[in-house]
XYZ file of C-alpha atoms in Angstrom:
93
model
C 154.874 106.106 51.297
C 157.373 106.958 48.584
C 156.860 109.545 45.420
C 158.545 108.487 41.737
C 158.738 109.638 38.423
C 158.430 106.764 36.252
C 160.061 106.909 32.393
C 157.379 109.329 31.234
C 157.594 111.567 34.373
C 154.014 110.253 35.886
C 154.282 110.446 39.662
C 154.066 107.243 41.075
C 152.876 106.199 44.358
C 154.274 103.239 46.154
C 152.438 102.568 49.413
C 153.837 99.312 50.424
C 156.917 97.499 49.241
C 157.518 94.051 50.998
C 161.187 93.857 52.016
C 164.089 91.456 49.971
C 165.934 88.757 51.604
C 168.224 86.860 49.363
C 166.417 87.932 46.435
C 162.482 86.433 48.077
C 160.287 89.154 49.148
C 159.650 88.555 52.649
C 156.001 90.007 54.678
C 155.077 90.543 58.346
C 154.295 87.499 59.732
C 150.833 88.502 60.412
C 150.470 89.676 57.090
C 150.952 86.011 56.232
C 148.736 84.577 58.638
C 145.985 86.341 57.650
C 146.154 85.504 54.050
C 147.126 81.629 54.972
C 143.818 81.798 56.934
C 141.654 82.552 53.821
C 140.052 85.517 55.708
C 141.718 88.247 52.695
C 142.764 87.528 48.917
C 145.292 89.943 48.375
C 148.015 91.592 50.867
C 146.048 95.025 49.842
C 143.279 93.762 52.029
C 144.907 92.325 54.315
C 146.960 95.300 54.850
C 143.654 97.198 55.188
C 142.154 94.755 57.992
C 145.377 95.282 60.441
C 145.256 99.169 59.929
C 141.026 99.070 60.676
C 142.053 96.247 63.839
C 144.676 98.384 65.185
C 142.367 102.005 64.884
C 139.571 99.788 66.776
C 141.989 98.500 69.797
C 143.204 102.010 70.073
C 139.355 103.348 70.046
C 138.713 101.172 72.290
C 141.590 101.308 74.509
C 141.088 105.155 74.812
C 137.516 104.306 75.783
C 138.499 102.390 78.952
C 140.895 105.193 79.941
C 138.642 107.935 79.902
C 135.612 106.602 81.601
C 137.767 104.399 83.905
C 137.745 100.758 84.668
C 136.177 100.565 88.321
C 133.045 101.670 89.474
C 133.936 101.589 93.050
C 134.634 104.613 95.176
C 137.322 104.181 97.385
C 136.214 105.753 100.953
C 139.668 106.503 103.170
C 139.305 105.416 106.369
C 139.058 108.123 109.001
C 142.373 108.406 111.521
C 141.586 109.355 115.530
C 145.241 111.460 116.241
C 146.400 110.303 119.569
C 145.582 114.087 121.105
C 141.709 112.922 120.384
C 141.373 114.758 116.949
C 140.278 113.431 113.691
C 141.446 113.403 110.383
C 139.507 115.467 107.910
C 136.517 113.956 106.126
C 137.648 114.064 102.432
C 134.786 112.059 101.216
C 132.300 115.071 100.577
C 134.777 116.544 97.746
């Protein structure tokens, strides 16, 4: 996000500025797919859907981590030592 003065020094707030190639503005690829696709109108929009899509995957990503993605307990087997002793029982923790 960049801050300008224009002529009348008005502060002027450019949020997105597609970048130049030999003089043709040139946009994300994505950013084009989803306005070839008809889903959007303007690159505004569009630009709006990928930040709301990307805040959802991360949501939902950080969902998965935390509760965790097996159910399963995993039980380690108990070990006989050859003297005839046992290994702890760590499963009561």
């Amino acid at each position: 996000m960049a801050l300008e003065l224009d002529d009348s020094n008005n502060l002027q707030i450019n949020r997105f500025k597609s970048r130049v190639v030999l003089g043709q503005p040139e946009h994300p690829k994505v950013l084009d797919f989803i306005l070839k696709t008809g889903i959007v109108k303007t690159e505004k929009s569009a630009l709006t859907i990928l930040i709301l899509l990307t805040v959802l995957i991360f949501g939902i990503s950080i969902y998965i981590f935390a509760t965790g993605a097996t159910s399963e307990t995993i039980v380690a087997p108990q070990i006989t030592y050859p003297d005839g002793s046992k290994s702890p029982d760590l499963t009561n923790r």
